[in-house]
Short mmCIF file of C-alpha atoms in Angstrom, two decimals:
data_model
loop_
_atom_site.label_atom_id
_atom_site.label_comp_id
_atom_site.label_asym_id
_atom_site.label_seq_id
_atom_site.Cartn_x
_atom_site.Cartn_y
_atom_site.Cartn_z
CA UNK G 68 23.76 -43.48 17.46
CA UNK G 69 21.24 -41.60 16.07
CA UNK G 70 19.70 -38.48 17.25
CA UNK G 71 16.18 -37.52 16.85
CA UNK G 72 15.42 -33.58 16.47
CA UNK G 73 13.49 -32.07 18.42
CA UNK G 74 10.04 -31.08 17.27
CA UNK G 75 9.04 -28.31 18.71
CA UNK G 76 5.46 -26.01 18.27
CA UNK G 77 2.14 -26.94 17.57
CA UNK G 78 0.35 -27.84 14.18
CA UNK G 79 -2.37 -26.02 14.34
CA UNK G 80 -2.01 -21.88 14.43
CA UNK G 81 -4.26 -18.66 13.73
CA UNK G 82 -4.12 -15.53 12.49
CA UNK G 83 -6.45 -12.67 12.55
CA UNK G 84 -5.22 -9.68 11.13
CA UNK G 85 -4.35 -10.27 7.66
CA UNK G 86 -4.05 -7.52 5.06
CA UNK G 87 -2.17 -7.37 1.69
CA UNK G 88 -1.92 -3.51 0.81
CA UNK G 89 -1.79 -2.69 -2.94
CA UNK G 90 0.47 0.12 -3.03
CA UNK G 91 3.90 0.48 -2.49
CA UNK G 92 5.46 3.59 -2.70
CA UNK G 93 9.59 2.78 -2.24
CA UNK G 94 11.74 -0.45 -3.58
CA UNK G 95 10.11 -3.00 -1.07
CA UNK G 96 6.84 -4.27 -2.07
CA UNK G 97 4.03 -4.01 1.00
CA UNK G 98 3.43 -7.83 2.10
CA UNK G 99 3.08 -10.06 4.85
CA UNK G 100 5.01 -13.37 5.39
CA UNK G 101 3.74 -16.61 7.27
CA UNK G 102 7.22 -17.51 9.04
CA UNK G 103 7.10 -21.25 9.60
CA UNK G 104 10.38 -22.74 12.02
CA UNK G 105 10.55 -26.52 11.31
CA UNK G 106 12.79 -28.36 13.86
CA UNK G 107 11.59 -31.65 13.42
CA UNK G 108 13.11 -34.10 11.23
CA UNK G 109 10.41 -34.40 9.27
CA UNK G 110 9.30 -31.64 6.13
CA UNK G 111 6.08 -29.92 6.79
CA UNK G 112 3.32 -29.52 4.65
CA UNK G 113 1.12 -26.70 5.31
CA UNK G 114 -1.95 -25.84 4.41
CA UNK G 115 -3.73 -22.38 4.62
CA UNK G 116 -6.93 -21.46 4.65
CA UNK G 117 -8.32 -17.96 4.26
CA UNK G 118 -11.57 -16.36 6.07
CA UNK G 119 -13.49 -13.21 4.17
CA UNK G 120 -15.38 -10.72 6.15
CA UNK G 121 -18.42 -11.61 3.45
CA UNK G 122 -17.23 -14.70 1.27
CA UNK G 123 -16.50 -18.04 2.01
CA UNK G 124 -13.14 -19.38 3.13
CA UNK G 125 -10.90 -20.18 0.56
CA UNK G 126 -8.55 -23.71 1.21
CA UNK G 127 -6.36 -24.64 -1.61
CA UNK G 128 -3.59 -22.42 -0.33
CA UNK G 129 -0.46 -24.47 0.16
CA UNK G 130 3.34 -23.97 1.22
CA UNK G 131 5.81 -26.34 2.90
CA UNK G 132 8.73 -25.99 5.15
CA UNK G 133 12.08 -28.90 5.27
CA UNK G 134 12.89 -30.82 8.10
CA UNK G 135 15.73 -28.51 10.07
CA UNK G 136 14.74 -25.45 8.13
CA UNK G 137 12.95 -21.85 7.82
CA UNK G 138 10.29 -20.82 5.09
CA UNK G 139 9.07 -17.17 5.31
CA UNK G 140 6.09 -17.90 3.25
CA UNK G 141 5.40 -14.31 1.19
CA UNK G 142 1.28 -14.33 0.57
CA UNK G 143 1.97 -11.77 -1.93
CA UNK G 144 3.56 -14.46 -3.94
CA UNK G 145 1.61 -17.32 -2.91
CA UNK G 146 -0.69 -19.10 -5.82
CA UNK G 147 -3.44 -21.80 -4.98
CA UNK G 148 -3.46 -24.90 -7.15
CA UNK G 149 -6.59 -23.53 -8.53
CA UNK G 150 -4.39 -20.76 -9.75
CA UNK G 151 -5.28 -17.89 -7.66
CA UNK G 152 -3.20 -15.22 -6.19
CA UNK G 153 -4.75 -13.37 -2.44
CA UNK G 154 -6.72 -10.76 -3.43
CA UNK G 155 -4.94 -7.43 -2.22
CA UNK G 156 -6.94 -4.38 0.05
CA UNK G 157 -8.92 -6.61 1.49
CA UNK G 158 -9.43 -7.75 5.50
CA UNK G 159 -8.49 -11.24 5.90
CA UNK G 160 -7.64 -13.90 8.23
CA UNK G 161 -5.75 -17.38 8.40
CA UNK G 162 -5.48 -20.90 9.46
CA UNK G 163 -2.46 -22.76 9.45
CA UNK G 164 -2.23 -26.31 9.67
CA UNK G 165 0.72 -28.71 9.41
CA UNK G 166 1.30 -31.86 9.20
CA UNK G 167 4.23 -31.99 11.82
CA UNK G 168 4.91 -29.54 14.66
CA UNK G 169 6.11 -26.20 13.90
CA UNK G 170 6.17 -22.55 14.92
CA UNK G 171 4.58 -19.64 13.08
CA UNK G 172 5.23 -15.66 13.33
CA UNK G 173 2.97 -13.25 11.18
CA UNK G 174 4.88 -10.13 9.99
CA UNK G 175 4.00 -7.50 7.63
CA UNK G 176 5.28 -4.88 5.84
CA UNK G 177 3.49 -1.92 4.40
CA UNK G 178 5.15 0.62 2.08
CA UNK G 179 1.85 2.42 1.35
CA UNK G 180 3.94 5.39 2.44
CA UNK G 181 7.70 5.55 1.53
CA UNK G 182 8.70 5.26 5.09
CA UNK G 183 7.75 1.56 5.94
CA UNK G 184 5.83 0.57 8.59
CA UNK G 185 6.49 -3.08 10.60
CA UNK G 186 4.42 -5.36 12.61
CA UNK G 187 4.91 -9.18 13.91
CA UNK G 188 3.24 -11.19 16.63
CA UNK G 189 3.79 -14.85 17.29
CA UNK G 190 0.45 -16.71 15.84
CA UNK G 191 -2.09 -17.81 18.11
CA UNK G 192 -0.78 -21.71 18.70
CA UNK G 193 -3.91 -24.80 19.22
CA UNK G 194 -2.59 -26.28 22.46
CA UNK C 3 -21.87 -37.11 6.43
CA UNK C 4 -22.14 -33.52 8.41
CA UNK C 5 -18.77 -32.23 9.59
CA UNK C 6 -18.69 -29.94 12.27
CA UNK C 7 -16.07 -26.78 12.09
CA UNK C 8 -13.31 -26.65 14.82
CA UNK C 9 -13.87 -24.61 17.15
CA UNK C 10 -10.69 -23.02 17.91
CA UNK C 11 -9.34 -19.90 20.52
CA UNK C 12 -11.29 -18.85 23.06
CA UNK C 13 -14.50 -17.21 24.70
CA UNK C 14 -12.38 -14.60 26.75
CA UNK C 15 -9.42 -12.47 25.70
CA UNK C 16 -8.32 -8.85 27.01
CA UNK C 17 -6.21 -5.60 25.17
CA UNK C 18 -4.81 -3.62 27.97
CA UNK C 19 -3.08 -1.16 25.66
CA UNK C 20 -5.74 0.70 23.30
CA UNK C 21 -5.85 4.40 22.23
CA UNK C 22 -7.23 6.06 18.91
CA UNK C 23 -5.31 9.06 17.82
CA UNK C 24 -7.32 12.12 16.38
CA UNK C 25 -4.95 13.45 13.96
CA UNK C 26 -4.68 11.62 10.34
CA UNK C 27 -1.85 13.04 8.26
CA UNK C 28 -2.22 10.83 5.08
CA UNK C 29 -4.84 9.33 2.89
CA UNK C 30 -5.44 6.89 5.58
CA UNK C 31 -7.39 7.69 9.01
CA UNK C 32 -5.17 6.67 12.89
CA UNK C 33 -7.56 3.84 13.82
CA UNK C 34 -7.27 0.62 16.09
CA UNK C 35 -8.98 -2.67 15.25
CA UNK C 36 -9.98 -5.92 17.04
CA UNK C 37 -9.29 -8.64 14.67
CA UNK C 38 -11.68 -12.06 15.22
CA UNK C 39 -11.12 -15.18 13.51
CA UNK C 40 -14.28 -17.46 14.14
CA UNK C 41 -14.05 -20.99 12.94
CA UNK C 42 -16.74 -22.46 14.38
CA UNK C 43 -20.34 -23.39 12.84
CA UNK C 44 -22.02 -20.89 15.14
CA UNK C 45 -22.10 -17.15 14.78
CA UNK C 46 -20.07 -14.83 17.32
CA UNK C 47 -21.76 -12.56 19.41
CA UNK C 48 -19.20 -10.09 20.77
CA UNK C 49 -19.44 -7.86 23.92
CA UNK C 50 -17.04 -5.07 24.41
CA UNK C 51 -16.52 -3.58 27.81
CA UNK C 52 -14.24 -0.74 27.59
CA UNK C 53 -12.26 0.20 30.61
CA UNK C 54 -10.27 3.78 31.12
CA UNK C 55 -8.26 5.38 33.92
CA UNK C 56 -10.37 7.98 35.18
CA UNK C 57 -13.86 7.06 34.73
CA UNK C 58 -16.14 3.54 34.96
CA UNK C 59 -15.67 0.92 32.20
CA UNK C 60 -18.30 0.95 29.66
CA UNK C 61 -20.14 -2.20 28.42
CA UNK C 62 -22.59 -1.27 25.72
CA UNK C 63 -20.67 -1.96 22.94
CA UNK C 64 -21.25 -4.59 20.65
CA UNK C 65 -20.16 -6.70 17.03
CA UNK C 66 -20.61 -10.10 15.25
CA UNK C 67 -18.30 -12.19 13.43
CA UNK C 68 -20.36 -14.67 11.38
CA UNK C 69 -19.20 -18.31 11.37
CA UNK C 70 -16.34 -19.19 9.65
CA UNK C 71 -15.70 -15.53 8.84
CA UNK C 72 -13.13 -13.17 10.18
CA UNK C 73 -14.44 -9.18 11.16
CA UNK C 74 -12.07 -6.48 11.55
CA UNK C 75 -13.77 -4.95 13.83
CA UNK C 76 -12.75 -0.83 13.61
CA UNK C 77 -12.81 0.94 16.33
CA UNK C 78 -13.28 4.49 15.28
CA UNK C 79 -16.50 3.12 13.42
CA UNK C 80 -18.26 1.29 16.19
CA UNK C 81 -21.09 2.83 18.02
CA UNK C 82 -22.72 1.93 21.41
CA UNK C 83 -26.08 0.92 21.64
CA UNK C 84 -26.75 4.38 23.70
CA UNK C 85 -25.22 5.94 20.19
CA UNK C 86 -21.78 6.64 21.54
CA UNK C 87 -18.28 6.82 19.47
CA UNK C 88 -15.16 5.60 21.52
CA UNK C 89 -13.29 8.77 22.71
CA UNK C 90 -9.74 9.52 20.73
CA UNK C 91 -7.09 10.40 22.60
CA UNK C 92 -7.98 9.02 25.65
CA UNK C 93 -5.50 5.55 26.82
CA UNK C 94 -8.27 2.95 27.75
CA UNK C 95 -7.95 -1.13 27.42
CA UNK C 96 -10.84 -3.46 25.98
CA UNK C 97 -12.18 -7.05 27.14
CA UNK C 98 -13.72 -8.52 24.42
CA UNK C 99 -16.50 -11.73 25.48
CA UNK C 100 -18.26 -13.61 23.05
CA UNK C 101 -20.25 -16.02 22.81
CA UNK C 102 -18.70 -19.00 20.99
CA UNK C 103 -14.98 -19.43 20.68
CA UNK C 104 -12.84 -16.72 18.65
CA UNK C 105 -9.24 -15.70 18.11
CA UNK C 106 -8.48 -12.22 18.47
CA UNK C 107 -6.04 -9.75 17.37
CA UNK C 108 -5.71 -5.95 18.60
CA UNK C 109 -3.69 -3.96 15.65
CA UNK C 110 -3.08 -0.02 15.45
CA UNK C 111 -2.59 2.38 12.67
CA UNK C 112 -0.87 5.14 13.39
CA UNK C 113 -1.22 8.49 10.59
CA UNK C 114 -0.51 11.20 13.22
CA UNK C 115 2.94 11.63 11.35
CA UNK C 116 2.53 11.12 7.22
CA UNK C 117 4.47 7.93 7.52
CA UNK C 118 2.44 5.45 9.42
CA UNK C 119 3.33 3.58 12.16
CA UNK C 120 2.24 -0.04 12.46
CA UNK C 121 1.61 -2.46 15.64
CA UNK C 122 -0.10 -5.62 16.76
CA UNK C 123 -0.26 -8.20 18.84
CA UNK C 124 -2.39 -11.86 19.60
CA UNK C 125 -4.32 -10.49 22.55
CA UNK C 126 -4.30 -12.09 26.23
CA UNK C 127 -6.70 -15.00 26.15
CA UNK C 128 -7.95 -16.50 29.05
CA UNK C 129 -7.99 -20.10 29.47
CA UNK W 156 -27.23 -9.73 45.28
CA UNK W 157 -23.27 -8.65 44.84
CA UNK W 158 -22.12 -9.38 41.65
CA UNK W 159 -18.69 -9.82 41.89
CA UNK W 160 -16.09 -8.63 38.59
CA UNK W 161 -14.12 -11.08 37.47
CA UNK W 162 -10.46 -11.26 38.06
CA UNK W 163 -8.80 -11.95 34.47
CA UNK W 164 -5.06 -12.22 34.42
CA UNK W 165 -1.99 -13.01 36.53
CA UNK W 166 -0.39 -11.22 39.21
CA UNK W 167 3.64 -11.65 37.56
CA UNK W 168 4.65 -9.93 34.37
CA UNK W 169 8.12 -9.76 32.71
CA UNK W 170 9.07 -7.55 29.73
CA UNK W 171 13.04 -8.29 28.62
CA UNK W 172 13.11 -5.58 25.49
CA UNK W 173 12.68 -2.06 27.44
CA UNK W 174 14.92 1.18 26.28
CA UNK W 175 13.84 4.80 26.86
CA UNK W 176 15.23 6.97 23.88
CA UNK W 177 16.75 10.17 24.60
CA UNK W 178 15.59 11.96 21.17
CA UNK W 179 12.46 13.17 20.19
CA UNK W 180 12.04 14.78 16.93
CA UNK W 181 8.14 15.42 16.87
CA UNK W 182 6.03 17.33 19.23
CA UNK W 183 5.45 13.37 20.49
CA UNK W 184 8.36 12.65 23.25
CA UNK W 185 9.74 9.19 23.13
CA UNK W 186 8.32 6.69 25.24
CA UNK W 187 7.58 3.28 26.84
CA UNK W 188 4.45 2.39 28.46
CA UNK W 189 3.38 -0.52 30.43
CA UNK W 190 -0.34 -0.79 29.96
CA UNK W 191 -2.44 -2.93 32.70
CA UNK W 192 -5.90 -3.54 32.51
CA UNK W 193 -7.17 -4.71 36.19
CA UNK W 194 -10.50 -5.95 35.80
CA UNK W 195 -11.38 -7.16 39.95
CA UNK W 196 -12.91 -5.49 42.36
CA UNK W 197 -9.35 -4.79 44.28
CA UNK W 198 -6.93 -1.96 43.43
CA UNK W 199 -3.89 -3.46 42.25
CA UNK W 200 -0.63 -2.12 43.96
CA UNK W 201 2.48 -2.84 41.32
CA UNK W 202 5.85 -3.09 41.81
CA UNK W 203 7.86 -2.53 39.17
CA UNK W 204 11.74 -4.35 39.43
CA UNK W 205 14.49 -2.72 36.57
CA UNK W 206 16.86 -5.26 35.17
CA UNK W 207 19.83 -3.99 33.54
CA UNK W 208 23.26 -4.74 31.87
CA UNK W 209 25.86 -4.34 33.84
CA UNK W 210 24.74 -2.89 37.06
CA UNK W 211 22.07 -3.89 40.15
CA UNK W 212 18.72 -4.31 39.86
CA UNK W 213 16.58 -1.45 41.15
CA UNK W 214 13.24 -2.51 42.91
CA UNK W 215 11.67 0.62 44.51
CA UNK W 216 9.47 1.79 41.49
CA UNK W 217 6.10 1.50 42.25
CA UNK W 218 2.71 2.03 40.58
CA UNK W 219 -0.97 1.60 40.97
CA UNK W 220 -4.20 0.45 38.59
CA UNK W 221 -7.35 1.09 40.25
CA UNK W 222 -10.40 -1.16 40.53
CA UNK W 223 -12.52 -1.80 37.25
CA UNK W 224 -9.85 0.37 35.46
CA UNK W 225 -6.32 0.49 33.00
CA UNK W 226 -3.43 2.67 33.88
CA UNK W 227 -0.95 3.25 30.89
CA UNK W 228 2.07 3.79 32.56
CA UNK W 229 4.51 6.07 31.37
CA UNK W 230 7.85 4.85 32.32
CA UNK W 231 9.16 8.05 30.99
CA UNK W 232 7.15 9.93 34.11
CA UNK W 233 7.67 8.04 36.65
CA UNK W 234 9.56 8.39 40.00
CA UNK W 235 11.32 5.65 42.09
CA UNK W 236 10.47 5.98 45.87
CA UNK W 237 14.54 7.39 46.38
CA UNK W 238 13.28 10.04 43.68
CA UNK W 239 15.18 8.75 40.21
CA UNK W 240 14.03 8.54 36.94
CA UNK W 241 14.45 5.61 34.48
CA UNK W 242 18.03 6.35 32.30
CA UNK W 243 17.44 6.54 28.98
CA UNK W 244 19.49 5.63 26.14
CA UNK W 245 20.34 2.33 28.51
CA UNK W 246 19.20 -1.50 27.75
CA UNK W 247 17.03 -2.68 30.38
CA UNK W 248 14.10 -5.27 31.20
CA UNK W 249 11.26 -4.73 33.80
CA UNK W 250 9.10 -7.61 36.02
CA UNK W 251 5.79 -6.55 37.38
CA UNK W 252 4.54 -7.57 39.82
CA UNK W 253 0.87 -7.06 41.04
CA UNK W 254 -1.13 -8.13 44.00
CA UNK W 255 -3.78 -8.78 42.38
CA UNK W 256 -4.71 -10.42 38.79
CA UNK W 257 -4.29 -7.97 35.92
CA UNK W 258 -3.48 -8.26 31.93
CA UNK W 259 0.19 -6.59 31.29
CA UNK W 260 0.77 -5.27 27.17
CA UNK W 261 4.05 -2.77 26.67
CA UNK W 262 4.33 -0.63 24.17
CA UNK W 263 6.65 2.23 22.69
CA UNK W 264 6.88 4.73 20.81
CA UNK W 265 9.94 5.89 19.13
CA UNK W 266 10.05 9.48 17.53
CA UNK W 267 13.97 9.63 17.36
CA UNK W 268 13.06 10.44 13.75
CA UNK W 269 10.34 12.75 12.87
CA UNK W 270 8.34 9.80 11.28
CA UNK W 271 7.86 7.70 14.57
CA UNK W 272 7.67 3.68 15.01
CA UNK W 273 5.58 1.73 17.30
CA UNK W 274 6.29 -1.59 18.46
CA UNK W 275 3.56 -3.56 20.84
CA UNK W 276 3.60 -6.83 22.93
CA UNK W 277 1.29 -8.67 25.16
CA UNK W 278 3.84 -9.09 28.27
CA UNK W 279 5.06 -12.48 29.12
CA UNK W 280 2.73 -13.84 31.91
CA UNK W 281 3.77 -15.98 34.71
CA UNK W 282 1.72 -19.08 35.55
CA UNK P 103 18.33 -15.91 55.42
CA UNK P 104 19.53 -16.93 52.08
CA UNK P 105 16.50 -15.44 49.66
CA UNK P 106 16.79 -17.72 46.31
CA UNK P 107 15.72 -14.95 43.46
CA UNK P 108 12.64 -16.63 41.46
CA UNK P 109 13.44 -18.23 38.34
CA UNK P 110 10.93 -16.83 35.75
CA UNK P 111 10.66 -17.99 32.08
CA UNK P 112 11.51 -21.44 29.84
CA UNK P 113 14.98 -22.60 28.78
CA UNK P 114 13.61 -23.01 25.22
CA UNK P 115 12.31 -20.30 22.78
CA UNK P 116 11.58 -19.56 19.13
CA UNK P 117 11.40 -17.12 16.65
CA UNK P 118 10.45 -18.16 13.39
CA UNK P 119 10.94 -14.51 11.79
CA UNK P 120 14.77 -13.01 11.60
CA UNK P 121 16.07 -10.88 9.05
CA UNK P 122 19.28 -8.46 9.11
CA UNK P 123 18.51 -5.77 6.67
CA UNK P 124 22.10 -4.61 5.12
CA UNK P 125 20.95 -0.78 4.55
CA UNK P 126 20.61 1.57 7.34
CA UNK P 127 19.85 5.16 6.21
CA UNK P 128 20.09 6.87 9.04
CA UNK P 129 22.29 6.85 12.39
CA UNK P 130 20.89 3.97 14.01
CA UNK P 131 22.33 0.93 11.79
CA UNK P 132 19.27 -1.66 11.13
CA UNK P 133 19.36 -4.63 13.63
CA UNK P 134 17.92 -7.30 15.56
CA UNK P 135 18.32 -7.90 19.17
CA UNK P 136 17.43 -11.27 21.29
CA UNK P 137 16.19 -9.71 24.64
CA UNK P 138 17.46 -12.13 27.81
CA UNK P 139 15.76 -11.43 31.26
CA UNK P 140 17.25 -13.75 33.53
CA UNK P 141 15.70 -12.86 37.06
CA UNK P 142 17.60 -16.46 38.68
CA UNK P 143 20.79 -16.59 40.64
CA UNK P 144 22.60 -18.33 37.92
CA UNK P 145 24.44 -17.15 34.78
CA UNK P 146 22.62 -18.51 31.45
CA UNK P 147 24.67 -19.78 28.70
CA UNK P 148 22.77 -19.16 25.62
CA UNK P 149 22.77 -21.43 22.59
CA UNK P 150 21.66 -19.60 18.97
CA UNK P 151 21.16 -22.55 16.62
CA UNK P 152 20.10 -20.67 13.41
CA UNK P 153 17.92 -22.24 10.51
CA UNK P 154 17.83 -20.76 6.94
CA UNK P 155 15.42 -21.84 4.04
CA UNK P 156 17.91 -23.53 1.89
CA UNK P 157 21.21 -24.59 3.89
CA UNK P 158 21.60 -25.81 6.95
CA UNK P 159 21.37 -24.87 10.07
CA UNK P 160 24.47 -23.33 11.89
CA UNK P 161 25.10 -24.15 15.88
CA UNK P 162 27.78 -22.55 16.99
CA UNK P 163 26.50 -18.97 18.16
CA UNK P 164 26.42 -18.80 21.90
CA UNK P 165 25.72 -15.54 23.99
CA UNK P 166 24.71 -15.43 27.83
CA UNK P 167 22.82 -13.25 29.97
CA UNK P 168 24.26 -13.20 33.96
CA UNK P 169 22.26 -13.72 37.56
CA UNK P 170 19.82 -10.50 37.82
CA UNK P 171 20.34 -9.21 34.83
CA UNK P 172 19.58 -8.65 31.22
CA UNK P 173 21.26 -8.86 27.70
CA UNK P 174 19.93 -7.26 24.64
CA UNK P 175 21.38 -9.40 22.54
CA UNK P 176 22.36 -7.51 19.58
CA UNK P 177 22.62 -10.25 16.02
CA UNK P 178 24.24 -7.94 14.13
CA UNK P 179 27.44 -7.69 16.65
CA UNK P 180 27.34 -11.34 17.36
CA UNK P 181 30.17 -13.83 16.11
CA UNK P 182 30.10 -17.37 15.87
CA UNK P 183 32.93 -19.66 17.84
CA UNK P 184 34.01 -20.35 14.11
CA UNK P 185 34.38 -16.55 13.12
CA UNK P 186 31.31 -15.98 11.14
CA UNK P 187 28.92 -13.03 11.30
CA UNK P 188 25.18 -13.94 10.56
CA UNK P 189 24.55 -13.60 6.96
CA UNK P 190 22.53 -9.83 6.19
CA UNK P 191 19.71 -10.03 3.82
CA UNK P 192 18.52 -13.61 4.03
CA UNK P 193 15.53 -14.97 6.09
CA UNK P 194 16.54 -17.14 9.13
CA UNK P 195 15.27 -18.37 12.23
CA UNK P 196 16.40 -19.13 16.13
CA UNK P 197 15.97 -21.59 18.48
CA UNK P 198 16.93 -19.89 21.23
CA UNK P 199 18.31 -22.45 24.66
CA UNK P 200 19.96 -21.51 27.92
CA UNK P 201 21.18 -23.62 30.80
CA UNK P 202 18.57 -21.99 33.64
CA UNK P 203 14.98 -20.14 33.00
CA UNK P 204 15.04 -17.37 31.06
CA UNK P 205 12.44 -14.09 29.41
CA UNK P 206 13.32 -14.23 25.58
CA UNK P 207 11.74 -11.26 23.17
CA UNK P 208 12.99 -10.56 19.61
CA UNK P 209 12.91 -6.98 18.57
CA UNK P 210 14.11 -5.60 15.02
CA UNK P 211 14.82 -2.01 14.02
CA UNK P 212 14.68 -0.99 10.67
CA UNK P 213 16.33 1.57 8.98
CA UNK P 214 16.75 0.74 5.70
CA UNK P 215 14.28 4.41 5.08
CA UNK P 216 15.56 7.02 6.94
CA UNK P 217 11.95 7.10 9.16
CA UNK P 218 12.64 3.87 11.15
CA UNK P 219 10.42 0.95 11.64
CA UNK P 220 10.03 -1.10 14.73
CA UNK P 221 8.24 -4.29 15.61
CA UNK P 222 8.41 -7.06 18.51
CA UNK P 223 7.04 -9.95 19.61
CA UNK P 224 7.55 -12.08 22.91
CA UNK P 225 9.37 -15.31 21.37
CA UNK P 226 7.71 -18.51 21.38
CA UNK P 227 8.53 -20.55 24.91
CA UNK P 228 8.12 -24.37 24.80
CA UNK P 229 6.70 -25.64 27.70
#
């Protein structure tokens, strides 16, 4: 018998409030993560694309999460295939797509003071 | 071939829980901001009506967010059209109309301490 | 002509992650709010319901959010109708309830150390 | 009269974004809590099936939350029916089921800096 996983989430999701601080001021680096939960038995490939305050949208960011597993995508680490890295101190938003259901939390981190501070909120799912 | 941007979030969405601090201890000034994510081809008009506990709501305060642009929107910056900051230390709560569909996010920065506090969250949409 | 305010929200609320800390190490005390923004033209009447660990619920706390205004309220002030105070320093959860529509968002603030923390949440509606 | 208590919530939740910091600097030891509000009249048995990014998933954590009451489900104190803690320092996930309706918010304390951090999120329900 075989038994199908469940997929569960949506495959579209938004976030708002994106910000990549420059300084760091203790041993963990400020950044934010795009936490992706894939249930399904299928791998995800996700793309991102970013929205400026007064550029256009940038959408050769891309990640990927396995069938049955967690990626905590860090954007400070992230490259685009056209080589580019998010630009840091700078307002920012983003839209997640996949390819296969998923769900996505936002979290960040900022160390621009030694004590860190923490934030997360589910993203904002397309029903 | 003309493709049209998805519209995605929605037209309505409330913040029950706002309040701008007036002390800064570091480099970086307490403020609040309402995060918007528009997608679409058209640009966002956005009304703010603020509401408070002792005293009527307030509805002359207004911001864009261009198409397929995001706008942090900061709240200690804004000023009514009768020329009016937002009050610090006063609790209040924010519906935020505009006029094509958005995703918002309400986030706070907290510097009354020299190590910040962080928090956010998707605000309440309504469908 | 009687322009009628819109009535934005629902009328059931539940928050599972509420604790009152005993310590506060800044001239800030440590807190909990739950913020409600009631937008109709009917003052809302709110009963609040304490879930806890291992012991009965307690249903007589009770709280108000006038017309066309938010109340933050402090769950660190308030009074049950037999005259008790929330414990601190005790895991518990809270449902609202309203009579009429409103938006529900807790928050808290944590000063237990001198640097405080903040932690925020749209509640989770009932539909 | 026989008043059935209202069953509030999902049986299914999410949350993408776990992590169990191993360094807590000051008296409060950093953790991460699954906060249960079951407001029904029947006990929930609660299923943890955690996903990592590079092993598979584990399904053998199981917690439970009675009738009328809450559980702040603390991850760091938890232990699977197999004897295992959940591994500190690596990003995971949980899918989160119970047998009856059920509030579900994930909350994380950080103390790997003496001045805490704090962030929360209602977890994802599936409908």
């Amino acid at each position: 018998m075989i038994v199908l996983a469940n997929k569960y989430g949506k495959k579209t999701w938004l976030i708002p409030d994106c910000f990549l601080h420059s300084v760091s001021k203790n041993e963990q680096v400020s950044h934010e993560a795009i936490c992706v939960l894939n249930t399904s038995d299928t791998d995800a490939l996700i793309k991102l694309t970013l929205f400026y305050e007064d550029r256009d949208k940038i959408d050769d960011f891309e990640a990927s999460c396995k069938a049955g597993r967690t990626h905590h995508i860090r954007l400070d680490k992230l490259t685009s295939k056209s080589g580019q890295k998010i630009v840091r101190d700078t307002p920012y938003a983003i839209l997640v797509e996949s390819n296969t259901e998923v769900v996505v939390q936002y979290s960040r981190l900022d160390t621009s003071e030694v004590e860190m501070a923490l934030m997360t909120t589910i993203a904002y799912p397309v029903e």
